[in-house]
Amino acid sequence: ERLNLMIPSSSHLIDLYNICSHPQANIYTPKGLHNSKLDTQRWIEKWQNHWQQYQFGYFVLVKKIDCSVIGICGYEYRQLKQETVLNLFYKLHPSFEGQGYACEPITAITNFVNYIDQETVKVIRTNKCNQRSINLVNEINLTIIIIFIVATIDFVTSDSYYFNIILKIQNI
């Protein structure tokens, strides 16, 4: 209701760089910290390629009231322990955290992706210390998406030490 969801483009470069280079926005994903606008441009290109290949991906979150970019959210295919999954990712500028801006797009995007791919397991990975994401899981659990903790594990992937909780998203 409060947000427009837009496919990422170069027109979002500065706004996305300001989010992706903000230390607080990357506190639980330090490898996601962008050191230059070129880093952000590469991510935008990667996101666009996913869109071209699969007809879905990450969305830029834009406030309807003033057209300000507040974050990014969406799904992309990932390999986790030899299984292809749809990984839910979201990142908000810290000044918009804690205001309910993540629930709205996650619900809408999950419904959209379910229309395209209902079969692939959908997951959200987070750090066990990331209380905002854990609270978000509980909030969404009360609305449309059933989410449960599968396990607390260490992944074998290169970013494994950042993500030690995996939550599986199931359809109702």
PDB file of C-alpha atoms in Angstrom:
ATOM      1  CA  GLU A   1       0.000   0.000   0.000  1.00  0.00           C
ATOM      2  CA  ARG A   2       2.784   2.434   0.854  1.00  0.00           C
ATOM      3  CA  LEU A   3       5.333   1.230  -1.686  1.00  0.00           C
ATOM      4  CA  ASN A   4       5.827   0.829  -5.400  1.00  0.00           C
ATOM      5  CA  LEU A   5       7.927  -2.136  -6.486  1.00  0.00           C
ATOM      6  CA  MET A   6      10.223  -1.412  -9.418  1.00  0.00           C
ATOM      7  CA  ILE A   7      12.685  -3.509 -11.396  1.00  0.00           C
ATOM      8  CA  PRO A   8      16.208  -2.274 -10.583  1.00  0.00           C
ATOM      9  CA  SER A   9      17.835  -0.043 -13.175  1.00  0.00           C
ATOM     10  CA  SER A  10      20.782   2.297 -13.467  1.00  0.00           C
ATOM     11  CA  SER A  11      18.440   5.155 -12.577  1.00  0.00           C
ATOM     12  CA  HIS A  12      18.446   3.734  -9.033  1.00  0.00           C
ATOM     13  CA  LEU A  13      22.247   3.623  -8.800  1.00  0.00           C
ATOM     14  CA  ILE A  14      22.818   6.500  -6.358  1.00  0.00           C
ATOM     15  CA  ASP A  15      19.939   5.551  -4.048  1.00  0.00           C
ATOM     16  CA  LEU A  16      20.922   1.882  -3.993  1.00  0.00           C
ATOM     17  CA  TYR A  17      24.565   2.763  -3.422  1.00  0.00           C
ATOM     18  CA  ASN A  18      23.532   4.901  -0.434  1.00  0.00           C
ATOM     19  CA  ILE A  19      21.741   1.867   1.015  1.00  0.00           C
ATOM     20  CA  CYS A  20      24.281  -0.818   0.085  1.00  0.00           C
ATOM     21  CA  SER A  21      27.246   1.255   1.301  1.00  0.00           C
ATOM     22  CA  HIS A  22      25.652   2.103   4.646  1.00  0.00           C
ATOM     23  CA  PRO A  23      27.441   0.148   7.410  1.00  0.00           C
ATOM     24  CA  GLN A  24      24.282  -0.227   9.519  1.00  0.00           C
ATOM     25  CA  ALA A  25      22.361  -1.714   6.564  1.00  0.00           C
ATOM     26  CA  ASN A  26      25.125  -4.332   6.243  1.00  0.00           C
ATOM     27  CA  ILE A  27      25.784  -5.129   9.886  1.00  0.00           C
ATOM     28  CA  TYR A  28      24.756  -8.787   9.418  1.00  0.00           C
ATOM     29  CA  THR A  29      26.009  -9.084   5.837  1.00  0.00           C
ATOM     30  CA  PRO A  30      29.420  -7.405   5.796  1.00  0.00           C
ATOM     31  CA  LYS A  31      30.276  -8.960   2.426  1.00  0.00           C
ATOM     32  CA  GLY A  32      27.331  -7.018   1.010  1.00  0.00           C
ATOM     33  CA  LEU A  33      28.894  -3.642   1.844  1.00  0.00           C
ATOM     34  CA  HIS A  34      29.527  -1.707  -1.371  1.00  0.00           C
ATOM     35  CA  ASN A  35      32.743   0.266  -1.476  1.00  0.00           C
ATOM     36  CA  SER A  36      32.008   2.051  -4.749  1.00  0.00           C
ATOM     37  CA  LYS A  37      29.197   2.865  -7.135  1.00  0.00           C
ATOM     38  CA  LEU A  38      30.763   0.340  -9.489  1.00  0.00           C
ATOM     39  CA  ASP A  39      29.989  -2.384  -6.912  1.00  0.00           C
ATOM     40  CA  THR A  40      26.354  -1.281  -6.901  1.00  0.00           C
ATOM     41  CA  GLN A  41      26.212  -1.070 -10.708  1.00  0.00           C
ATOM     42  CA  ARG A  42      27.483  -4.670 -10.919  1.00  0.00           C
ATOM     43  CA  TRP A  43      24.756  -5.806  -8.521  1.00  0.00           C
ATOM     44  CA  ILE A  44      22.113  -3.965 -10.551  1.00  0.00           C
ATOM     45  CA  GLU A  45      23.343  -5.723 -13.695  1.00  0.00           C
ATOM     46  CA  LYS A  46      23.253  -9.088 -11.908  1.00  0.00           C
ATOM     47  CA  TRP A  47      19.706  -8.387 -10.712  1.00  0.00           C
ATOM     48  CA  GLN A  48      18.631  -7.359 -14.230  1.00  0.00           C
ATOM     49  CA  ASN A  49      20.119 -10.564 -15.661  1.00  0.00           C
ATOM     50  CA  HIS A  50      18.084 -12.606 -13.173  1.00  0.00           C
ATOM     51  CA  TRP A  51      14.956 -10.722 -14.270  1.00  0.00           C
ATOM     52  CA  GLN A  52      15.703 -11.376 -17.949  1.00  0.00           C
ATOM     53  CA  GLN A  53      16.316 -15.054 -17.355  1.00  0.00           C
ATOM     54  CA  TYR A  54      13.479 -15.857 -14.904  1.00  0.00           C
ATOM     55  CA  GLN A  55      10.945 -12.994 -15.203  1.00  0.00           C
ATOM     56  CA  PHE A  56      11.320 -12.140 -11.510  1.00  0.00           C
ATOM     57  CA  GLY A  57      14.008 -11.087  -9.057  1.00  0.00           C
ATOM     58  CA  TYR A  58      14.735  -8.164  -6.791  1.00  0.00           C
ATOM     59  CA  PHE A  59      12.551  -5.083  -6.643  1.00  0.00           C
ATOM     60  CA  VAL A  60      13.545  -1.565  -5.673  1.00  0.00           C
ATOM     61  CA  LEU A  61      11.240  -0.340  -2.892  1.00  0.00           C
ATOM     62  CA  VAL A  62       9.976   3.175  -3.609  1.00  0.00           C
ATOM     63  CA  LYS A  63       7.726   5.141  -1.256  1.00  0.00           C
ATOM     64  CA  LYS A  64       4.563   6.216  -3.074  1.00  0.00           C
ATOM     65  CA  ILE A  65       4.208   9.434  -1.113  1.00  0.00           C
ATOM     66  CA  ASP A  66       7.533  11.004  -2.165  1.00  0.00           C
ATOM     67  CA  CYS A  67       9.181   8.529  -4.613  1.00  0.00           C
ATOM     68  CA  SER A  68      12.157   7.971  -2.304  1.00  0.00           C
ATOM     69  CA  VAL A  69      14.038   4.684  -2.630  1.00  0.00           C
ATOM     70  CA  ILE A  70      14.095   2.969   0.758  1.00  0.00           C
ATOM     71  CA  GLY A  71      15.410  -0.489  -0.042  1.00  0.00           C
ATOM     72  CA  ILE A  72      15.529  -3.616  -2.154  1.00  0.00           C
ATOM     73  CA  CYS A  73      13.675  -6.893  -1.774  1.00  0.00           C
ATOM     74  CA  GLY A  74      13.068 -10.041  -3.761  1.00  0.00           C
ATOM     75  CA  TYR A  75      13.994 -13.603  -4.570  1.00  0.00           C
ATOM     76  CA  GLU A  76      16.762 -15.146  -6.594  1.00  0.00           C
ATOM     77  CA  TYR A  77      17.785 -18.716  -7.263  1.00  0.00           C
ATOM     78  CA  ARG A  78      20.683 -19.910  -5.093  1.00  0.00           C
ATOM     79  CA  GLN A  79      22.431 -23.190  -4.411  1.00  0.00           C
ATOM     80  CA  LEU A  80      22.389 -24.307  -0.780  1.00  0.00           C
ATOM     81  CA  LYS A  81      23.940 -27.669  -0.028  1.00  0.00           C
ATOM     82  CA  GLN A  82      23.430 -28.927  -3.602  1.00  0.00           C
ATOM     83  CA  GLU A  83      19.790 -27.832  -3.613  1.00  0.00           C
ATOM     84  CA  THR A  84      18.381 -25.019  -5.712  1.00  0.00           C
ATOM     85  CA  VAL A  85      16.318 -22.699  -3.547  1.00  0.00           C
ATOM     86  CA  LEU A  86      14.661 -19.334  -3.926  1.00  0.00           C
ATOM     87  CA  ASN A  87      16.456 -17.090  -1.462  1.00  0.00           C
ATOM     88  CA  LEU A  88      14.525 -14.122  -0.101  1.00  0.00           C
ATOM     89  CA  PHE A  89      16.694 -11.046   0.344  1.00  0.00           C
ATOM     90  CA  TYR A  90      15.800  -7.633   1.661  1.00  0.00           C
ATOM     91  CA  LYS A  91      17.782  -4.591   2.666  1.00  0.00           C
ATOM     92  CA  LEU A  92      16.356  -1.304   3.884  1.00  0.00           C
ATOM     93  CA  HIS A  93      18.057   1.987   4.515  1.00  0.00           C
ATOM     94  CA  PRO A  94      18.419   2.115   8.329  1.00  0.00           C
ATOM     95  CA  SER A  95      16.240   5.228   8.581  1.00  0.00           C
ATOM     96  CA  PHE A  96      13.289   3.114   7.369  1.00  0.00           C
ATOM     97  CA  GLU A  97      13.838   0.049   9.544  1.00  0.00           C
ATOM     98  CA  GLY A  98      11.329  -0.801  12.235  1.00  0.00           C
ATOM     99  CA  GLN A  99       8.427   0.921  10.463  1.00  0.00           C
ATOM    100  CA  GLY A 100       6.834  -2.124   8.858  1.00  0.00           C
ATOM    101  CA  TYR A 101       8.257  -1.440   5.401  1.00  0.00           C
ATOM    102  CA  ALA A 102       9.603  -4.989   4.947  1.00  0.00           C
ATOM    103  CA  CYS A 103       6.357  -6.932   5.492  1.00  0.00           C
ATOM    104  CA  GLU A 104       4.402  -5.333   2.667  1.00  0.00           C
ATOM    105  CA  PRO A 105       6.855  -6.080  -0.166  1.00  0.00           C
ATOM    106  CA  ILE A 106       7.823  -9.524   1.140  1.00  0.00           C
ATOM    107  CA  THR A 107       4.182 -10.597   1.092  1.00  0.00           C
ATOM    108  CA  ALA A 108       3.498  -9.102  -2.356  1.00  0.00           C
ATOM    109  CA  ILE A 109       6.716 -10.431  -3.894  1.00  0.00           C
ATOM    110  CA  THR A 110       6.220 -13.909  -2.420  1.00  0.00           C
ATOM    111  CA  ASN A 111       2.744 -14.043  -3.955  1.00  0.00           C
ATOM    112  CA  PHE A 112       4.165 -12.897  -7.309  1.00  0.00           C
ATOM    113  CA  VAL A 113       6.990 -15.445  -7.262  1.00  0.00           C
ATOM    114  CA  ASN A 114       4.583 -18.220  -6.228  1.00  0.00           C
ATOM    115  CA  TYR A 115       2.639 -17.525  -9.420  1.00  0.00           C
ATOM    116  CA  ILE A 116       5.817 -18.246 -11.424  1.00  0.00           C
ATOM    117  CA  ASP A 117       7.428 -20.985  -9.305  1.00  0.00           C
ATOM    118  CA  GLN A 118       5.500 -22.810  -6.608  1.00  0.00           C
ATOM    119  CA  GLU A 119       7.778 -25.847  -6.583  1.00  0.00           C
ATOM    120  CA  THR A 120      11.174 -24.481  -5.545  1.00  0.00           C
ATOM    121  CA  VAL A 121      11.727 -24.222  -1.798  1.00  0.00           C
ATOM    122  CA  LYS A 122      11.761 -20.601  -0.628  1.00  0.00           C
ATOM    123  CA  VAL A 123      14.084 -19.653   2.209  1.00  0.00           C
ATOM    124  CA  ILE A 124      15.274 -16.634   4.083  1.00  0.00           C
ATOM    125  CA  ARG A 125      18.704 -16.845   5.689  1.00  0.00           C
ATOM    126  CA  THR A 126      19.692 -14.665   8.575  1.00  0.00           C
ATOM    127  CA  ASN A 127      22.167 -14.328  11.383  1.00  0.00           C
ATOM    128  CA  LYS A 128      20.938 -15.677  14.714  1.00  0.00           C
ATOM    129  CA  CYS A 129      21.714 -12.244  16.229  1.00  0.00           C
ATOM    130  CA  ASN A 130      19.615 -10.333  13.677  1.00  0.00           C
ATOM    131  CA  GLN A 131      16.633  -9.704  15.929  1.00  0.00           C
ATOM    132  CA  ARG A 132      14.861  -7.438  13.404  1.00  0.00           C
ATOM    133  CA  SER A 133      14.765 -10.205  10.801  1.00  0.00           C
ATOM    134  CA  ILE A 134      13.658 -12.744  13.385  1.00  0.00           C
ATOM    135  CA  ASN A 135      10.909 -10.362  14.499  1.00  0.00           C
ATOM    136  CA  LEU A 136       9.939  -9.880  10.864  1.00  0.00           C
ATOM    137  CA  VAL A 137       9.570 -13.635  10.490  1.00  0.00           C
ATOM    138  CA  ASN A 138       7.202 -13.663  13.452  1.00  0.00           C
ATOM    139  CA  GLU A 139       5.235 -10.731  12.028  1.00  0.00           C
ATOM    140  CA  ILE A 140       4.838 -12.338   8.622  1.00  0.00           C
ATOM    141  CA  ASN A 141       3.967 -15.642  10.260  1.00  0.00           C
ATOM    142  CA  LEU A 142       0.831 -13.977  11.605  1.00  0.00           C
ATOM    143  CA  THR A 143      -0.250 -12.735   8.198  1.00  0.00           C
ATOM    144  CA  ILE A 144       0.070 -14.718   4.972  1.00  0.00           C
ATOM    145  CA  ILE A 145       3.270 -16.746   5.013  1.00  0.00           C
ATOM    146  CA  ILE A 146       3.972 -19.691   7.270  1.00  0.00           C
ATOM    147  CA  ILE A 147       7.650 -19.674   8.222  1.00  0.00           C
ATOM    148  CA  PHE A 148       9.422 -22.061  10.527  1.00  0.00           C
ATOM    149  CA  ILE A 149      12.959 -22.704  11.675  1.00  0.00           C
ATOM    150  CA  VAL A 150      14.410 -25.702   9.890  1.00  0.00           C
ATOM    151  CA  ALA A 151      17.713 -25.777  11.718  1.00  0.00           C
ATOM    152  CA  THR A 152      20.512 -23.722  13.150  1.00  0.00           C
ATOM    153  CA  ILE A 153      23.434 -24.818  11.024  1.00  0.00           C
ATOM    154  CA  ASP A 154      26.652 -23.600   9.489  1.00  0.00           C
ATOM    155  CA  PHE A 155      26.454 -23.582   5.709  1.00  0.00           C
ATOM    156  CA  VAL A 156      29.303 -24.795   3.547  1.00  0.00           C
ATOM    157  CA  THR A 157      28.954 -21.869   1.157  1.00  0.00           C
ATOM    158  CA  SER A 158      31.397 -18.969   1.032  1.00  0.00           C
ATOM    159  CA  ASP A 159      29.027 -16.700   2.964  1.00  0.00           C
ATOM    160  CA  SER A 160      28.205 -19.430   5.446  1.00  0.00           C
ATOM    161  CA  TYR A 161      29.480 -17.784   8.575  1.00  0.00           C
ATOM    162  CA  TYR A 162      27.050 -14.883   8.218  1.00  0.00           C
ATOM    163  CA  PHE A 163      23.915 -16.986   7.913  1.00  0.00           C
ATOM    164  CA  ASN A 164      23.268 -19.494  10.631  1.00  0.00           C
ATOM    165  CA  ILE A 165      19.482 -19.696  10.664  1.00  0.00           C
ATOM    166  CA  ILE A 166      17.514 -20.902   7.693  1.00  0.00           C
ATOM    167  CA  LEU A 167      13.794 -20.340   7.571  1.00  0.00           C
ATOM    168  CA  LYS A 168      11.637 -22.192   5.091  1.00  0.00           C
ATOM    169  CA  ILE A 169       8.709 -20.352   3.584  1.00  0.00           C
ATOM    170  CA  GLN A 170       5.714 -22.505   2.770  1.00  0.00           C
ATOM    171  CA  ASN A 171       2.458 -21.808   1.009  1.00  0.00           C
ATOM    172  CA  ILE A 172      -0.742 -21.958   3.025  1.00  0.00           C
TER     173      ILE A 172
END
